Structures are given as structure tokens and as C-alpha cells.
Amino acid sequence: MHKILLFALIIGSVTSANAQQLWRETPQGAYNLISNPGGQTLGYAPASGIKILTINGLAFKDLNKNGRLDKYEDWRLDYETRAQDLAKQLTVEEIAGLMLYSAHQSIPARSTGYFAGTYKGKPYTQGETDPSDLSDQQMKFLKEDNLRHVLITTVLSPEIAAQWNNKLQAYCEGLGKGIPANNSSDPRHGTRARAEYDAASGGEISMWPGSLGMAATFDPALVRRFGEIAAVEYRALGITTALSPQVDIASEPRWSRFNGTFGESPSLSAAMGQAYCDGFQTSAGGQEVSKGWGIGSVNAMVKHWPGGGSGEAGRDAHYACGKFAVYPGKNFNAHLIPFIKGAFKLKGKTGAASAVMPYYTISWNQDTKNGENVGNSYNKYLITDLLRTRYKYQGVVCTDWGITRDQKHLDLFVDGHSWGVDKLTVAERHYKILKAGVDQFGGNNEAGPILEAYQIGVKEMGEAAMRARMEQSAVRLLRNIFRVGVFENPYLDTQRTKATVGKPEFMKAGYEAQLKSVVLLKNQQNTLPLSATKTVYVPKRYTPASRNFLGVETPASTDYPVNIEQLKKYFKVTDNPEEADCALVFIQNPAASIGYDKEDVKNGGNGYLPISLQYQDYVATEARETSIAGGDPMENFTNRSYKNKSAKTPNITDMQLVTDTKARMKNKPVIVSVNTTNPMVFSEIEKQATAILLNFGVQDQAIFDLLSGKAEPSALLPMQMPADMNTVEKQAEDVSFDMIPYLDAEGNRYDFGFGMNWKGVIKDARVKRYRK
């Protein structure tokens, strides 16, 4: 019976060009797999309505349903030929859809708030809504707007993600030319501090140190291995583009995105970015189809061109108050190094990161040809003259999210980011971006403005020229979809996904990387490692109330800062300092503001405040009298100086916790573990600490393994730690290694490349290799 059914399925799906058939078809539930001897495996959904063509005994998907084999449907041809053939067939409306990159999509869609969605007009309801279904909004932008690039955020589980992917791909397969979705993700391999690592068990996804932690290993091979593992997990989730790595040089220590970088060394950032892209993009062995690309590849979208790490005074360009990147040290070219010597110059066969994202910033006075001070994606000099012509980059250029929307605030993260082009209409902004040489619009779900931009171009340059410009971007965009094999098979085996994502082998590799990412800064009298017989006191930590960038509030709390039950597996734990042999204090680096506050405006100021890297109140006496850059449609001034203004740090209680614990412990050791996102002023806590461990986001257990000597620290600082805030104010935002580093009580400078192991200060070749 099963053989008869299978035979019927095969006959029903075939349109033959000759009598011979060499391929075999196997039903997989909602989709079927076809094995081509010596060729590509095809996956298709019978419900999508496409047929299978047999040519010389081999199977091909008739994606456009015209009954013949088009070049773009022929998996035997090279990616370029296929992309050019399909681009020529697409309508302007379909090309416009390719140019869209969706707003953030959670699976299932949120029921309220930002990025909310509905299902048949109703919000998601647990127990009633199938979490793997497509939302109303997704079906609309896929069908009506021809969108094919989808940004995925949270997923309920790996299996749900796989089921959703299969429904998404089947829906796309039945539309128009059958172009599959190219799903993407921002980095999703961060750690959950209190999660327990068990070598024999798996998890939801492997957990690794963040980019700054990886940089602290000074080990590109480790980053390459991360990329390889992450690519396997991404593909098992249906993700074929990584919106990473972030290779901006973190030359400005106050920048809120510092922790997403590989630190402040151009050469280290280049090496890490190169390894990251090679790991993600390279398919090996039987997974390779051509030139390193294949069914194991994930496109890497490197960011942010031409570097976003020099925001004036550390302010970030997600906010209008931080739109300007400045170059007082005339060091613009150094910020290009991670791109031109790293991500665009890979060691692997894929050659270069397949996509690049410019940052929101206005690179102040860096347009030496046209003199424009506009957001990077609007700037033809930066995109066409510099990126494409001088550095010969041929990949996709995609804007950062929401840059064509109107700006309405100075201090809102999710506002529009049309820096420097506020007087243009939305359609005119799209046209200016296309003329600059950009291919894709991040965070835009609607094709209408692109079609309006097309009509503007037709009037200005004629339809043939404007059509050619659109096709140019279409080829680039399609090339990246062909390279990863989803035209042939975009479908996932949910059981394989479940077995792959977060499997023990991957969890182990991530945990070992975490151990290698923690820096030992101080170890007075060889206090560390601690023996298992020690009794430790862990003071509870006060966490002040906070609000994240989406406005979600977290109330204040006081609790143990780590997993105490897990700590008890390592040491005896007491709540009485008098009974303890030593104290373990766990804190965060000083929590900085965005450098702007509307209350200051109400009080007659310009709104701009200092961003502090210290716990105690800070007065910016050494700040600039006049800002380098300025000008905003919502401001009637250009001087954004905050000289002589003050900043308060909400978690000053962390410094007080160290001081209070030192007093309670009297002369007994106080070991401080700091989780940091940025450089910080250590003078406030270092003298009260017997030993200091610095991490960039790891599981508690990794710190416990280091404290107990089960592992030995080997990481080095990927940035300088400033002696004080004066040196922070005097450094140039665009220049690395230009602060006076902190000198501790042991005579050690917390400079780039400093770190210790149990024997003392680490002195090896890593520092010399990556300092300049």
C-alpha cells in the first residue's frame, strides 16, 4: 500500500522532458524530498502547486510554473548566471520586495507592544493559537509586498522555529517566481548567567561569550570554531543570514555598543571578523556546492560600515542625540581596517562577507567629494566611491533598521533615523539611498516607497537606466539566496533541528570558550584559586529599577547575584562574614546613560549630559567647550557641549557593596567579580579588592570553575581601562590606545593586552601581534 501511494505521489508531481527518471522522491509530511544522483537534493511542498521537471533523468523545481526549465531553476549552473536570469524575469514590484528587510519577527508574534502581530485578526493566545503559524502581518508582507528577507528574534523553541520555517517557505514557494525566504538573526548565542552547564546534556542553543569576551581570548581560531557551530545551529533553525559580526573599532570607551565589538584594536578586530565570517560562510565536504558556499553556509552581514565606534562623547546613533561620528584624531582610515583587511579579505573560499550594513551615523566631514553630512547609507561617497569603487566590494549593502522613517524624538531608540535628510519625503529618501549604491532597506515591510522611488528615477534618468539599477541590486540579493541552497531545499526536519540546536558537543565548546574569556586583573598574595574547604560569604546585591530601550521596566530588587545553590557545589557558603574565610562580591560595571536628558532641557540646558564610566557622581570639568558636530531639526543650536555638567550612576551601590564588604571582612580576602560592557574606572574599587576577575557575560559556573582552580584564566584585556574620567574626556573618539591606563596597587597597568594567570602577568606573543 505504501509503495503504491509513494508511486502515485511521484507520478502526480512530475512533468517529464524525457522518459528516463533517475531521481527518487520521499514524502516528509508537509514537504517532499527528491534525491538527484550526484546532484542537489530538492525539497518542495506539494501544496504550493509547483511541479517537478525531469531533464536528462534529473529533477528540477518549476518554480515559476511555466512548464520549462529556466536558468534560475537549474541547480547545475553557477550562482551568478542563475541570479542574473531571475533578476531579468522579475517585475519592478518583485524587485522592490527583494529590497525589503522585515521589521523584527518573534515566533510566535507578540500579542502586545512593539513588533506585535495577529492571527486571523486575533492576538496570539497560548493553547489556542498554533505558535508555528504565520501571522497576518507576515502573510501580507510576503504576498502583497513580495518581501523575502525576514529578521527573526525570539523563538518559542527550536522545533517551533523549524515548523514555522517550513510553513513560511511553502507559502513563498507558491507565490510568483517561487523565491524562498532568506531568514536572518542578530547574534543569539549569549549566555544565561544562572544556567548550569552539564557536559552530558544539551540546551536550547549553545552559549558563548559575547564578541568582547571572544576578543579577550585573542584567539581567531576559537572565533572560527564558534562561527562553524553557530552556522550549523542557524541552519537547523532555518536561518541563512547572520546580521553580524560587528567589527566597529571600539575607540570610544563610553559607546553603549562597545560590548558588541571585538575591542579597540583594528588588527584584532580584523582577525576576529575574518575568522567569524569564514566560520559562518564556509561549507565543507559534501555540504559545499561551489566556491565554499553550500547547504551549510550562512551569509555574514558585517557591520557597521565605515565604523560606528567614534560617536561624539560616546553617544550612540540609535538616538538623534548621538547621530554624529567624529574624527578629532584624523583616524578615519583605521576604522576601515576590520573590513578591508578582515571581513572583505577572508582566508576561506567565499572570499568576503556577503553583505555589509552601514551604521546610522553621520560620519562628520568625511565626505571629501561632495561634502555631505548625511547618514552613512545616504552618502554616495561612502558607499559607491569608497566601498564599491576603491575597495571593490560587490556584495549586498543593507541599511540599518528604520533609517527612512521620520524622526520625532531626540532620545527614543525605536524612532526614525533619517539623519541629515529630514527635509526629503520618504520616497525621496529611498531614492537617495538607491543612488548612493545601497541594495536593501532594513526594517521596512512595505514596498510602496521603493516603487515611488523607482518612478522618481524613471523621470530623472529614464526607465531603462532605472530598471538596470534595480536589477543590479536584485542580482546581488538573489546571489546570496542561491549560495545557501534554499532555492533547492528550504525545508527542515524538525527532529533533526531538535537534536542539533544546543547539542552537548556544541554546549561544551561554548562553555570552554567562556572559560577562556575571563580576565584575571588582580591576585594579591596568590589568593586565587580557592580550595574547596574554604567558606565564602556572598553579599546580596541591590539592583536599581531600570527601563530597557523598548521602555520595559524592571523593578528594583535585592538578591544573591549568582546561583547560590550551584556555588555550594564548590565551596561552603555562609551569610555571616565572621564565619567566612573570604568574600565573593559580584557586581556590574557602572551603568551609563545615553548622554541626554529632557529634564535638563526643562531646566534651561541643551539636554546633553556626560556619559560616566565611574560609580561616583561625575562632573565634566574637562569636557569640550564646543562640540565638534551639531545640528538637528528639533534643536535651534549646534553646540552639544556638556562641560561642567554632572552625571549620576544608578548602580553606585555596586561600589558601596565592595566597600561595605571589605569593612565587614576586616583583613580577610575580598574577591570581586565584575561583569562589564565597557571600560571602567577601577580606582573606586580596586584597593578594596584582594583579587579581581573581569568577564564580559558568562555563566556563573564558569566563574566558579576559575575561582576554584578547575580552570586557569588566560584572557587579556581587549581594551584599556582608564585611570580616571579626565583621561576619558581628553582622548579622541576615533583613536585607539590613547588613554592613560589605570595603575593598580600591585603596580600593574590595566592596559590593552593585560591579563594574569596563576603564575602572574601573562606575557606572550598575542599582545605584540594585535596592538597596532
Short mmCIF file of C-alpha atoms in Angstrom, two decimals, residues 81-250:
data_model
loop_
_atom_site.label_atom_id
_atom_site.label_comp_id
_atom_site.label_asym_id
_atom_site.label_seq_id
_atom_site.Cartn_x
_atom_site.Cartn_y
_atom_site.Cartn_z
CA THR A 81 24.06 33.05 -14.09
CA ARG A 82 21.01 31.99 -12.10
CA ALA A 83 20.75 35.31 -10.27
CA GLN A 84 21.01 37.32 -13.49
CA ASP A 85 18.39 35.18 -15.21
CA LEU A 86 15.88 35.55 -12.39
CA ALA A 87 16.54 39.27 -11.95
CA LYS A 88 15.62 39.83 -15.61
CA GLN A 89 12.33 37.96 -15.12
CA LEU A 90 11.24 39.88 -12.05
CA THR A 91 8.76 42.71 -12.20
CA VAL A 92 9.72 46.01 -10.60
CA GLU A 93 7.26 45.15 -7.82
CA GLU A 94 9.06 41.86 -7.17
CA ILE A 95 12.47 43.54 -7.12
CA ALA A 96 11.12 46.11 -4.68
CA GLY A 97 10.05 43.26 -2.43
CA LEU A 98 13.53 41.74 -2.54
CA MET A 99 14.89 45.08 -1.37
CA LEU A 100 12.84 44.92 1.82
CA TYR A 101 14.20 43.53 5.08
CA SER A 102 11.45 42.94 7.60
CA ALA A 103 11.00 44.51 10.98
CA HIS A 104 11.69 42.18 13.92
CA GLN A 105 9.61 38.99 13.89
CA SER A 106 9.17 36.85 17.00
CA ILE A 107 7.84 33.29 16.75
CA PRO A 108 5.05 33.41 17.74
CA ALA A 109 4.25 37.09 17.30
CA ARG A 110 3.93 39.16 20.45
CA SER A 111 0.38 39.87 21.48
CA THR A 112 1.07 43.49 22.52
CA GLY A 113 3.73 46.18 22.36
CA TYR A 114 6.45 46.63 19.78
CA PHE A 115 6.53 44.05 16.95
CA ALA A 116 3.08 42.67 17.92
CA GLY A 117 1.13 40.56 15.43
CA THR A 118 -2.22 38.86 14.97
CA TYR A 119 -3.56 35.52 13.73
CA LYS A 120 -6.80 35.78 11.73
CA GLY A 121 -7.30 39.14 13.37
CA LYS A 122 -6.70 37.93 16.93
CA PRO A 123 -3.61 38.21 19.14
CA TYR A 124 -1.60 35.12 19.97
CA THR A 125 -3.22 33.12 22.78
CA GLN A 126 -1.33 30.26 24.34
CA GLY A 127 -3.23 27.00 23.99
CA GLU A 128 -5.42 28.34 21.20
CA THR A 129 -3.04 29.71 18.54
CA ASP A 130 -0.58 27.41 16.79
CA PRO A 131 2.75 29.15 17.54
CA SER A 132 4.23 27.90 14.26
CA ASP A 133 1.61 29.62 12.10
CA LEU A 134 2.40 32.68 10.00
CA SER A 135 0.96 35.88 11.38
CA ASP A 136 -1.42 38.05 9.39
CA GLN A 137 1.30 40.66 9.03
CA GLN A 138 3.81 38.11 7.72
CA MET A 139 1.43 36.75 5.09
CA LYS A 140 0.68 40.31 3.99
CA PHE A 141 4.27 41.43 3.50
CA LEU A 142 5.20 38.14 1.83
CA LYS A 143 2.31 38.19 -0.67
CA GLU A 144 1.38 41.82 -1.20
CA ASP A 145 4.82 43.40 -0.78
CA ASN A 146 6.91 40.46 -2.13
CA LEU A 147 9.22 40.65 0.91
CA ARG A 148 11.66 37.72 1.15
CA HIS A 149 14.17 38.75 3.84
CA VAL A 150 12.86 38.11 7.35
CA LEU A 151 14.53 39.10 10.62
CA ILE A 152 13.79 36.56 13.37
CA THR A 153 14.10 37.48 17.05
CA THR A 154 12.82 35.20 19.82
CA VAL A 155 11.52 31.70 19.10
CA LEU A 156 9.36 29.59 21.41
CA SER A 157 11.57 26.54 20.79
CA PRO A 158 13.84 25.19 18.05
CA GLU A 159 11.10 22.79 16.90
CA ILE A 160 8.55 25.59 16.62
CA ALA A 161 11.09 27.64 14.66
CA ALA A 162 11.57 24.73 12.23
CA GLN A 163 7.83 24.23 11.79
CA TRP A 164 7.33 27.95 11.22
CA ASN A 165 10.16 27.95 8.66
CA ASN A 166 8.52 25.13 6.72
CA LYS A 167 5.18 26.94 6.60
CA LEU A 168 6.90 30.16 5.58
CA GLN A 169 8.88 28.50 2.79
CA ALA A 170 5.87 26.60 1.47
CA TYR A 171 3.91 29.86 1.35
CA CYS A 172 6.74 31.63 -0.53
CA GLU A 173 7.19 28.69 -2.89
CA GLY A 174 3.63 29.08 -4.11
CA LEU A 175 3.97 32.80 -4.82
CA GLY A 176 5.25 34.43 -8.02
CA LYS A 177 8.65 33.06 -9.08
CA GLY A 178 8.92 30.80 -6.03
CA ILE A 179 11.70 32.79 -4.36
CA PRO A 180 12.40 31.32 -0.91
CA ALA A 181 12.73 33.40 2.24
CA ASN A 182 16.20 34.37 3.44
CA ASN A 183 15.73 34.33 7.24
CA SER A 184 18.19 36.17 9.43
CA SER A 185 19.11 36.80 13.04
CA ASP A 186 21.05 39.17 15.21
CA PRO A 187 23.53 37.34 17.49
CA ARG A 188 21.62 34.76 19.58
CA HIS A 189 24.36 32.75 21.32
CA GLY A 190 24.67 34.80 24.51
CA THR A 191 24.77 33.26 27.97
CA ARG A 192 22.19 32.91 30.73
CA ALA A 193 24.23 33.56 33.85
CA ARG A 194 22.42 31.18 36.19
CA ALA A 195 22.13 28.29 33.74
CA GLU A 196 24.03 25.21 34.82
CA TYR A 197 26.48 23.59 32.43
CA ASP A 198 26.41 19.79 32.29
CA ALA A 199 28.81 18.17 29.84
CA ALA A 200 26.37 15.33 29.17
CA SER A 201 23.29 17.42 28.47
CA GLY A 202 22.24 19.85 25.80
CA GLY A 203 20.40 23.17 25.88
CA GLU A 204 18.19 25.48 23.85
CA ILE A 205 21.23 26.77 21.92
CA SER A 206 24.95 26.74 22.63
CA MET A 207 26.08 29.59 24.88
CA TRP A 208 29.23 31.55 24.11
CA PRO A 209 30.90 34.69 25.38
CA GLY A 210 29.87 37.84 23.53
CA SER A 211 32.11 39.50 20.97
CA LEU A 212 34.12 41.38 23.61
CA GLY A 213 34.67 38.14 25.50
CA MET A 214 35.79 36.42 22.33
CA ALA A 215 38.17 39.28 21.70
CA ALA A 216 39.61 38.73 25.19
CA THR A 217 40.74 35.25 24.13
CA PHE A 218 42.92 36.85 21.41
CA ASP A 219 42.26 33.58 19.54
CA PRO A 220 40.81 33.83 15.99
CA ALA A 221 40.71 30.02 15.75
CA LEU A 222 38.21 29.96 18.62
CA VAL A 223 36.06 32.52 16.81
CA ARG A 224 36.25 30.49 13.61
CA ARG A 225 35.03 27.43 15.55
CA PHE A 226 32.20 29.48 17.01
CA GLY A 227 31.16 30.52 13.50
CA GLU A 228 31.16 26.92 12.31
CA ILE A 229 29.00 25.72 15.20
CA ALA A 230 26.69 28.73 15.13
CA ALA A 231 26.17 28.20 11.40
CA VAL A 232 25.04 24.62 11.99
CA GLU A 233 22.57 25.79 14.63
CA TYR A 234 21.37 28.67 12.48
CA ARG A 235 20.70 26.39 9.52
CA ALA A 236 18.82 23.99 11.80
CA LEU A 237 16.58 26.94 12.73
CA GLY A 238 16.10 27.97 9.09
CA ILE A 239 18.38 31.00 9.40
CA THR A 240 20.57 31.70 6.38
CA THR A 241 21.92 35.18 7.15
CA ALA A 242 23.68 36.37 10.31
CA LEU A 243 23.39 40.11 10.98
CA SER A 244 26.93 40.00 12.33
CA PRO A 245 29.81 40.30 13.06
CA GLN A 246 30.06 43.80 14.49
CA VAL A 247 33.63 44.85 13.71
CA ASP A 248 33.45 48.54 14.58
CA ILE A 249 36.65 49.62 16.32
CA ALA A 250 35.64 50.50 19.88
#
